[in-house]
Coordinates of C-alpha atoms in Angstrom, one line a residue:
M1 CA -33.7 32.9 1.8
K2 CA -31.8 32.6 -1.4
I3 CA -28.4 30.8 -1.2
I4 CA -25.5 32.5 -2.8
I5 CA -23.0 30.1 -4.4
E6 CA -19.5 31.5 -4.2
P7 CA -17.1 30.7 -7.0
I8 CA -15.0 27.6 -6.2
D9 CA -12.1 29.1 -8.1
E10 CA -11.4 31.5 -5.2
L11 CA -11.2 28.6 -2.8
V12 CA -8.9 26.7 -5.2
E13 CA -6.5 29.6 -5.4
Q14 CA -6.6 30.0 -1.6
L15 CA -5.6 26.4 -1.1
R16 CA -3.1 26.0 -3.9
P17 CA 0.0 27.0 -2.0
R18 CA -0.7 24.3 0.6
L19 CA -2.1 21.6 -1.8
A20 CA -0.1 22.0 -5.0
R21 CA 1.4 18.5 -4.4
A22 CA -1.7 16.8 -3.0
V23 CA -1.9 13.2 -4.1
E24 CA -5.6 12.4 -3.3
P25 CA -8.9 14.2 -2.5
L26 CA -8.7 13.1 1.1
Q27 CA -5.8 15.5 1.7
V28 CA -8.0 18.3 0.3
A29 CA -10.9 17.3 2.6
A30 CA -8.5 17.4 5.6
A31 CA -7.3 20.9 4.6
L32 CA -10.9 22.2 4.2
E33 CA -11.9 20.8 7.6
S34 CA -8.8 22.4 9.2
E35 CA -10.0 25.7 7.8
G36 CA -13.3 25.2 9.7
L37 CA -15.4 24.4 6.6
N38 CA -18.0 21.8 7.4
D39 CA -20.8 20.1 5.5
K40 CA -23.3 22.9 6.2
L41 CA -20.9 25.6 4.8
A42 CA -20.1 23.4 1.8
R43 CA -23.8 23.3 1.0
E44 CA -24.5 27.0 1.6
R45 CA -21.4 28.5 0.1
Y46 CA -20.5 26.1 -2.7
G47 CA -23.6 24.0 -3.4
H48 CA -22.0 20.7 -2.6
A49 CA -23.6 18.0 -0.5
D50 CA -20.7 17.7 1.9
V51 CA -17.0 18.5 2.4
F52 CA -15.8 15.4 0.6
S53 CA -17.8 16.2 -2.5
L54 CA -16.4 19.7 -2.5
A55 CA -12.9 18.3 -1.9
E56 CA -13.3 16.1 -5.0
T57 CA -14.1 19.2 -7.1
V58 CA -11.2 21.3 -5.7
Y59 CA -8.7 18.4 -6.2
A60 CA -9.9 17.9 -9.8
R61 CA -9.3 21.6 -10.5
L62 CA -5.9 21.6 -8.8
V63 CA -4.9 18.6 -11.0
R64 CA -6.2 20.1 -14.2
A65 CA -4.4 23.4 -13.5
E66 CA -1.1 21.6 -13.4
P67 CA 0.7 21.3 -16.8
P68 CA 1.0 17.7 -18.1
P69 CA 4.2 16.0 -16.9
P70 CA 6.9 15.5 -19.5
A71 CA 7.6 12.1 -20.9
E72 CA 10.6 11.7 -18.7
A73 CA 8.4 12.2 -15.6
G74 CA 6.1 9.5 -16.7
R75 CA 9.0 7.1 -17.2
D76 CA 10.4 8.1 -13.8
T77 CA 7.1 7.2 -12.1
T78 CA 6.9 3.9 -14.0
W79 CA 10.3 2.6 -13.0
R80 CA 10.0 3.8 -9.4
S81 CA 6.7 1.9 -9.0
L82 CA 8.0 -1.3 -10.7
V83 CA 11.1 -1.6 -8.5
H84 CA 9.1 -1.4 -5.3
G85 CA 8.4 -5.2 -5.3
P86 CA 12.0 -6.3 -5.7
L87 CA 13.1 -3.7 -3.1
Y88 CA 10.7 -5.2 -0.6
A89 CA 12.0 -8.7 -1.4
M90 CA 15.7 -7.9 -1.0
P91 CA 16.0 -9.0 2.7
A92 CA 14.6 -12.4 1.7
A93 CA 17.9 -13.3 0.2
L94 CA 19.3 -13.4 3.8
L95 CA 16.8 -15.9 5.1
P96 CA 18.7 -19.1 4.2
A97 CA 21.9 -17.7 5.9
V98 CA 19.9 -16.7 9.0
T99 CA 18.2 -20.0 9.1
A100 CA 21.5 -21.8 9.0
L101 CA 22.7 -19.9 12.0
V102 CA 19.7 -19.8 14.3
G103 CA 17.4 -22.6 13.1
V104 CA 14.1 -22.4 11.3
E105 CA 12.0 -23.3 14.3
S106 CA 13.0 -20.2 16.2
L107 CA 13.2 -18.0 13.2
M108 CA 10.0 -18.3 11.2
P109 CA 7.2 -17.9 13.8
G110 CA 8.8 -14.7 15.1
L111 CA 9.3 -13.3 11.6
V112 CA 5.7 -14.0 10.7
V113 CA 4.3 -12.0 13.6
T114 CA 6.9 -9.2 13.1
T115 CA 5.9 -9.0 9.4
G116 CA 2.3 -8.5 10.5
I117 CA 3.3 -5.7 12.9
G118 CA 5.4 -4.0 10.3
W119 CA 2.7 -4.3 7.7
V120 CA 0.1 -2.6 9.8
L121 CA 2.4 0.0 11.3
G122 CA 3.9 0.9 7.9
S123 CA 0.5 1.3 6.2
V124 CA -0.8 3.6 8.9
L125 CA 2.4 5.7 9.1
S126 CA 2.4 6.1 5.3
R127 CA -1.2 7.3 5.2
L128 CA -0.7 9.7 8.0
A129 CA 2.6 11.1 6.5
Y130 CA 1.0 11.7 3.1
G131 CA -2.0 13.4 4.8
L132 CA 0.2 15.7 6.9
T133 CA 2.3 16.5 3.9
G134 CA -0.8 17.4 1.9
L135 CA -1.8 19.8 4.7
G136 CA 1.5 21.6 4.4
A137 CA 3.0 20.0 7.5
P138 CA 6.2 18.1 6.3
A139 CA 8.0 18.5 9.6
S140 CA 5.0 17.0 11.5
A141 CA 5.0 14.1 8.9
A142 CA 8.7 13.6 9.5
M143 CA 8.2 13.5 13.3
T144 CA 5.4 11.0 12.9
L145 CA 7.6 8.7 10.8
R146 CA 10.4 8.9 13.4
R147 CA 8.1 8.2 16.3
G148 CA 6.5 5.3 14.4
L149 CA 10.0 3.8 13.8
V150 CA 10.8 3.9 17.5
L151 CA 7.4 2.5 18.5
G152 CA 7.7 -0.3 16.0
V153 CA 11.2 -1.3 17.3
I154 CA 9.9 -1.4 20.8
V155 CA 6.8 -3.5 19.9
A156 CA 8.7 -5.9 17.7
G157 CA 11.5 -6.4 20.3
G158 CA 9.0 -6.9 23.2
T159 CA 6.9 -9.3 21.2
A160 CA 9.9 -11.4 20.1
L161 CA 11.0 -11.7 23.8
L162 CA 7.8 -13.6 24.6
W163 CA 8.8 -16.7 22.6
G164 CA 12.4 -16.6 21.4
P165 CA 16.0 -16.2 22.4
M166 CA 18.0 -13.0 22.1
S167 CA 18.9 -13.9 18.5
M168 CA 15.2 -13.9 17.6
V169 CA 14.8 -10.4 19.2
V170 CA 17.6 -9.1 17.1
L171 CA 16.2 -10.5 13.9
A172 CA 12.7 -9.3 14.7
V173 CA 14.0 -5.8 15.4
A174 CA 16.1 -5.8 12.2
Q175 CA 13.1 -7.0 10.1
L176 CA 10.8 -4.3 11.5
T177 CA 13.4 -1.7 11.1
F178 CA 13.8 -2.5 7.4
Q179 CA 10.0 -2.5 6.8
V180 CA 9.5 0.9 8.4
C181 CA 12.7 2.5 7.2
S182 CA 12.3 1.2 3.6
G183 CA 8.9 2.8 3.6
I184 CA 10.4 6.1 4.7
L185 CA 13.0 6.0 1.9
L186 CA 10.2 5.2 -0.7
F187 CA 8.1 8.0 0.8
H188 CA 11.0 10.3 0.0
R189 CA 11.5 8.7 -3.5
R190 CA 14.9 7.3 -2.6
E191 CA 14.6 3.9 -4.3
G192 CA 18.1 4.0 -5.7
L193 CA 19.6 4.7 -2.3
L194 CA 17.7 1.8 -0.7
A195 CA 18.8 -0.6 -3.4
M196 CA 22.5 0.5 -3.1
L197 CA 22.4 0.1 0.7
M198 CA 20.9 -3.3 0.6
L199 CA 22.8 -4.7 -2.3
P200 CA 25.9 -6.0 -0.4
A201 CA 23.7 -8.0 2.0
T202 CA 21.6 -9.3 -0.8
V203 CA 24.6 -10.5 -2.8
A204 CA 26.1 -12.1 0.2
G205 CA 22.9 -13.9 1.0
A206 CA 22.7 -15.2 -2.6
G207 CA 26.4 -16.2 -2.3
Y208 CA 25.6 -18.4 0.7
V209 CA 22.8 -20.2 -1.3
V210 CA 25.5 -21.1 -3.9
V211 CA 28.4 -21.9 -1.6
G212 CA 26.7 -23.2 1.5
E213 CA 29.6 -22.6 3.8
P214 CA 28.8 -21.6 7.4
V215 CA 31.4 -18.8 7.3
V216 CA 29.6 -17.3 4.3
A217 CA 26.3 -17.4 6.2
L218 CA 28.0 -15.5 9.1
V219 CA 29.3 -12.9 6.7
A220 CA 25.9 -12.5 5.0
V221 CA 24.1 -12.0 8.3
A222 CA 26.7 -9.5 9.4
L223 CA 26.4 -7.5 6.2
G224 CA 22.6 -7.7 6.6
V225 CA 22.8 -6.1 10.0
L226 CA 25.1 -3.4 8.6
S227 CA 22.9 -2.7 5.6
I228 CA 19.8 -2.4 7.6
G229 CA 21.6 -0.1 10.0
A230 CA 22.6 2.0 7.1
V231 CA 19.0 2.1 5.8
A232 CA 17.9 3.2 9.3
C233 CA 20.5 6.0 9.4
A234 CA 19.3 7.2 6.0
A235 CA 15.7 7.2 7.1
V236 CA 16.5 9.2 10.2
L237 CA 18.5 11.7 8.2
L238 CA 15.6 12.1 5.7
T239 CA 13.2 12.8 8.5
R240 CA 15.2 15.5 10.1
H241 CA 13.2 18.7 9.8
G242 CA 12.7 21.8 11.8
R243 CA 10.1 22.4 14.5
P244 CA 6.8 20.6 13.8
E245 CA 3.9 22.7 12.6
R246 CA 1.0 23.5 14.8
P247 CA -0.9 20.2 15.7
V248 CA -3.7 19.2 13.3
R249 CA -6.1 17.6 15.7
G250 CA -9.1 15.5 14.7
Q251 CA -8.4 15.4 11.0
F252 CA -7.3 11.8 10.6
T253 CA -9.0 10.0 13.5
A254 CA -11.7 8.1 11.5
D255 CA -9.5 7.6 8.5
L256 CA -6.6 6.2 10.5
A257 CA -8.9 3.9 12.5
L258 CA -10.2 2.4 9.2
A259 CA -6.7 2.2 7.8
L260 CA -5.5 0.4 10.9
V261 CA -8.4 -2.1 10.7
Y262 CA -8.0 -2.7 7.0
S263 CA -4.2 -3.2 7.3
A264 CA -4.7 -5.7 10.2
L265 CA -7.4 -7.6 8.3
T266 CA -5.2 -7.7 5.2
A267 CA -2.1 -8.9 7.0
G268 CA -4.1 -11.4 9.1
F269 CA -5.7 -12.9 6.0
L270 CA -2.4 -13.5 4.2
L271 CA -0.2 -14.4 7.1
L272 CA -2.7 -16.8 8.7
A273 CA -2.8 -18.7 5.4
E274 CA 0.9 -18.9 5.1
A275 CA 2.0 -19.3 8.8
A276 CA 1.4 -23.0 9.0
Y277 CA 3.7 -23.8 6.1
V278 CA 6.7 -21.5 6.6
V279 CA 8.6 -24.3 8.4
S280 CA 7.1 -27.6 7.2
R281 CA 6.4 -26.9 3.5
P282 CA 9.0 -24.8 1.6
D283 CA 7.1 -25.3 -1.6
L284 CA 4.1 -23.5 -0.1
A285 CA 6.1 -20.9 1.7
V286 CA 7.7 -19.6 -1.5
A287 CA 4.3 -19.6 -3.4
G288 CA 3.8 -15.9 -2.6
A289 CA 7.2 -14.7 -3.8
G290 CA 5.7 -13.7 -7.2
L291 CA 3.2 -11.5 -5.4
V292 CA 5.9 -9.7 -3.4
L293 CA 8.0 -9.1 -6.5
G294 CA 5.0 -7.8 -8.4
M295 CA 3.6 -5.4 -5.9
G296 CA 5.3 -2.5 -7.7
A297 CA 3.5 -3.6 -10.9
L298 CA 0.2 -3.4 -9.1
E299 CA 0.9 0.1 -7.9
W300 CA 1.9 1.1 -11.4
R301 CA -1.2 -0.3 -13.1
A302 CA -3.3 1.5 -10.4
H303 CA -1.7 4.8 -11.3
R304 CA -2.2 4.1 -15.0
F305 CA -5.9 3.3 -14.5
E306 CA -6.4 6.6 -12.6
S307 CA -4.8 8.6 -15.3
A308 CA -6.6 6.8 -18.1
V309 CA -10.0 7.0 -16.5
R310 CA -9.6 10.8 -15.9
G311 CA -8.7 11.2 -19.6
V312 CA -12.0 9.4 -20.5
I313 CA -14.0 12.2 -18.8
R314 CA -12.7 14.7 -21.4
Q315 CA -13.5 12.4 -24.3
V316 CA -17.1 11.3 -23.6
C317 CA -20.4 13.2 -23.4
Y318 CA -22.7 10.8 -21.4
P319 CA -22.2 8.9 -18.1
A320 CA -23.1 5.6 -19.8
E321 CA -20.1 6.0 -22.2
F322 CA -17.8 6.8 -19.2
T323 CA -19.0 3.7 -17.4
A324 CA -18.5 1.4 -20.4
Q325 CA -15.0 2.7 -21.0
G326 CA -14.2 2.6 -17.3
H327 CA -15.1 -1.1 -17.2
R328 CA -12.9 -1.8 -20.1
L329 CA -10.0 0.0 -18.5
L330 CA -10.6 -1.9 -15.2
L331 CA -10.6 -5.2 -17.0
R332 CA -7.5 -4.4 -18.9
G333 CA -5.7 -3.3 -15.8
L334 CA -6.8 -6.4 -13.9
L335 CA -5.7 -8.8 -16.7
C336 CA -2.3 -7.0 -17.0
C337 CA -1.8 -7.5 -13.2
L338 CA -2.8 -11.1 -13.3
A339 CA -0.5 -11.8 -16.3
A340 CA 2.5 -10.1 -14.7
L341 CA 2.0 -11.9 -11.4
T342 CA 1.6 -15.2 -13.2
C343 CA 4.8 -14.8 -15.1
L344 CA 6.7 -13.9 -11.9
T345 CA 5.2 -16.8 -10.0
V346 CA 6.0 -19.3 -12.8
A347 CA 9.6 -18.0 -12.7
V348 CA 9.8 -18.6 -9.0
L349 CA 8.2 -22.0 -9.1
A350 CA 10.6 -23.1 -11.9
M351 CA 13.5 -22.8 -9.4
T352 CA 11.8 -24.9 -6.7
E353 CA 10.3 -28.4 -6.3
V354 CA 6.8 -28.0 -7.6
S355 CA 3.8 -29.8 -6.0
L356 CA 0.0 -29.7 -6.6
Q357 CA -0.5 -27.8 -3.3
G358 CA 2.2 -25.4 -4.3
V359 CA 0.6 -24.6 -7.6
V360 CA -2.8 -24.0 -6.0
M361 CA -1.2 -21.8 -3.3
A362 CA 0.6 -19.8 -6.0
A363 CA -2.6 -19.4 -8.0
A364 CA -4.3 -18.1 -4.8
H365 CA -1.6 -15.4 -4.5
V366 CA -2.0 -14.4 -8.1
V367 CA -5.7 -13.9 -7.5
L368 CA -5.0 -12.1 -4.3
G369 CA -2.7 -9.7 -6.3
G370 CA -5.6 -8.9 -8.6
A371 CA -7.7 -8.1 -5.5
Y372 CA -4.9 -5.8 -4.2
F373 CA -5.0 -3.9 -7.6
V374 CA -8.7 -3.2 -7.2
A375 CA -8.2 -2.4 -3.5
F376 CA -5.6 0.3 -4.5
L377 CA -8.3 1.9 -6.7
L378 CA -10.9 1.8 -4.0
A379 CA -8.5 3.1 -1.3
N380 CA -7.7 6.1 -3.6
Q381 CA -11.4 6.9 -3.4
G382 CA -11.3 6.8 0.4
R383 CA -13.6 3.7 0.6
L384 CA -11.8 2.1 3.5
A385 CA -15.0 1.1 5.2
E386 CA -16.1 -1.0 2.2
L387 CA -12.6 -2.5 2.0
C388 CA -12.7 -3.5 5.6
L389 CA -16.0 -5.3 5.1
A390 CA -14.8 -7.1 2.0
Q391 CA -11.5 -8.2 3.6
G392 CA -13.3 -9.2 6.8
A393 CA -15.7 -11.4 4.8
A394 CA -12.9 -13.1 3.0
L395 CA -11.0 -13.7 6.3
L396 CA -14.2 -15.0 8.0
A397 CA -14.8 -17.4 5.0
H398 CA -11.2 -18.7 5.2
Q399 CA -11.0 -19.2 8.9
G400 CA -14.6 -20.2 9.5
A401 CA -14.8 -22.9 6.9
G402 CA -11.5 -24.4 7.7
P403 CA -12.8 -26.7 10.5
L404 CA -15.5 -28.0 8.2
L405 CA -13.1 -29.3 5.6
P406 CA -10.9 -32.5 5.6
E407 CA -7.5 -32.0 7.2
G408 CA -4.6 -31.6 4.9
P409 CA -2.7 -28.9 2.9
L410 CA -4.6 -29.5 -0.3
A411 CA -8.0 -28.7 1.2
D412 CA -6.5 -25.7 3.1
V413 CA -4.9 -24.1 0.0
L414 CA -8.1 -24.7 -2.1
L415 CA -10.1 -22.9 0.6
F416 CA -7.6 -20.1 0.6
L417 CA -7.9 -19.9 -3.2
A418 CA -11.7 -19.7 -2.8
A419 CA -11.4 -17.0 -0.2
C420 CA -9.2 -15.0 -2.6
L421 CA -11.7 -15.4 -5.4
L422 CA -14.4 -14.2 -3.0
L423 CA -12.4 -11.1 -2.1
L424 CA -11.7 -10.3 -5.7
S425 CA -15.4 -10.7 -6.6
L426 CA -16.5 -8.4 -3.8
L427 CA -13.9 -5.7 -4.7
L428 CA -14.8 -5.8 -8.3
A429 CA -18.5 -5.4 -7.5
L430 CA -17.6 -2.3 -5.4
M431 CA -15.4 -0.9 -8.1
S432 CA -18.0 -1.5 -10.8
G433 CA -20.5 0.4 -8.8
S434 CA -18.1 3.4 -8.4
L435 CA -17.7 3.6 -12.2
K436 CA -21.3 4.7 -12.4
D437 CA -20.4 7.9 -10.4
V438 CA -18.2 10.1 -12.6
W439 CA -17.6 12.5 -9.6
H440 CA -15.2 9.9 -8.1
Y441 CA -12.7 10.6 -10.9
R442 CA -13.0 14.3 -11.6

């Protein structure tokens, strides 16, 4: 029986109203599956191996059909990405004031655990919200974000009750609230609003560092609570939509499970390396500040790579040419990320007491930032399973080899640096392999 291949253009036009603002092929794949299109139909109707292959082609045609963004839009995307790191770091200005009031012994352990919870929850919520928005269900995405915020507050507060006083519970809830709500504001492209709301608390926290008076610490903490409360109110208002759309069942189960595992492995890898030093070694605790400040630069370079590599497709004739230029673009992006993180890290270390262990720890965070850049690229291709394996291998190497080494901070941070290099090498190998398949970037 002869198979009739239907024009994909009809399918593209059918999906365009729902997917005009899709940000990745996975959203297209979810929409196709919601329409009842499976791998068998993708082969018989459109000549593609599976739904994901078809989604790549549909997404590419949707993107090519859009007019090129004006120069102002490109600059808008650039600054929005670059400010994400400093925005994430704004609450850190309050840590000295909070420490002066409640004590570092009760503060840091709880905040480390809460950071891990917020990291995992924020990653999963963001992925789910983008997916629902791509399916034309913004009200469902808003409801998901609100429910995630409530769940996070309950989990953070309940976890903090296990080891700390009520002050620790309040701080854990405040930190988790900021993590999730700042993600909601960034999801809605409200970077300016987030900066404005957190600015008073940040200035007060910096003021305590300069003045050192207990009353200034109290004012800074009070402003911090008010600022985070304002951020939470803004997040709730932004997620007020009408009745949620019909449920979309079974579309994100596997993807969300992998995203959850990957986020947990990533948070565990970094926080387990830092947790032992947040109280006893300030020089090691601040070694990762450059990575936090530079996260926006990593996002921006990932977007630049995706745009540039798609442009290469229109310029070359043979897959080998695409692969060669793709490798050059990947190396350029990685070197730019490492250079930016190095500059930020050096600036942070210049304001602190530097030690050999601190320099090694800072170098490990710079390498880890390079790995995050490559991980962004692989995540955009939906390769979460491979990311989980690579991150799991690095975590296993760091935690498994620890008991075999001499005790002491220097051996520990050197092992962490080696584990970060292993992670970067594995991700580069995966990314290098993907550059041989042009269909990933169409």
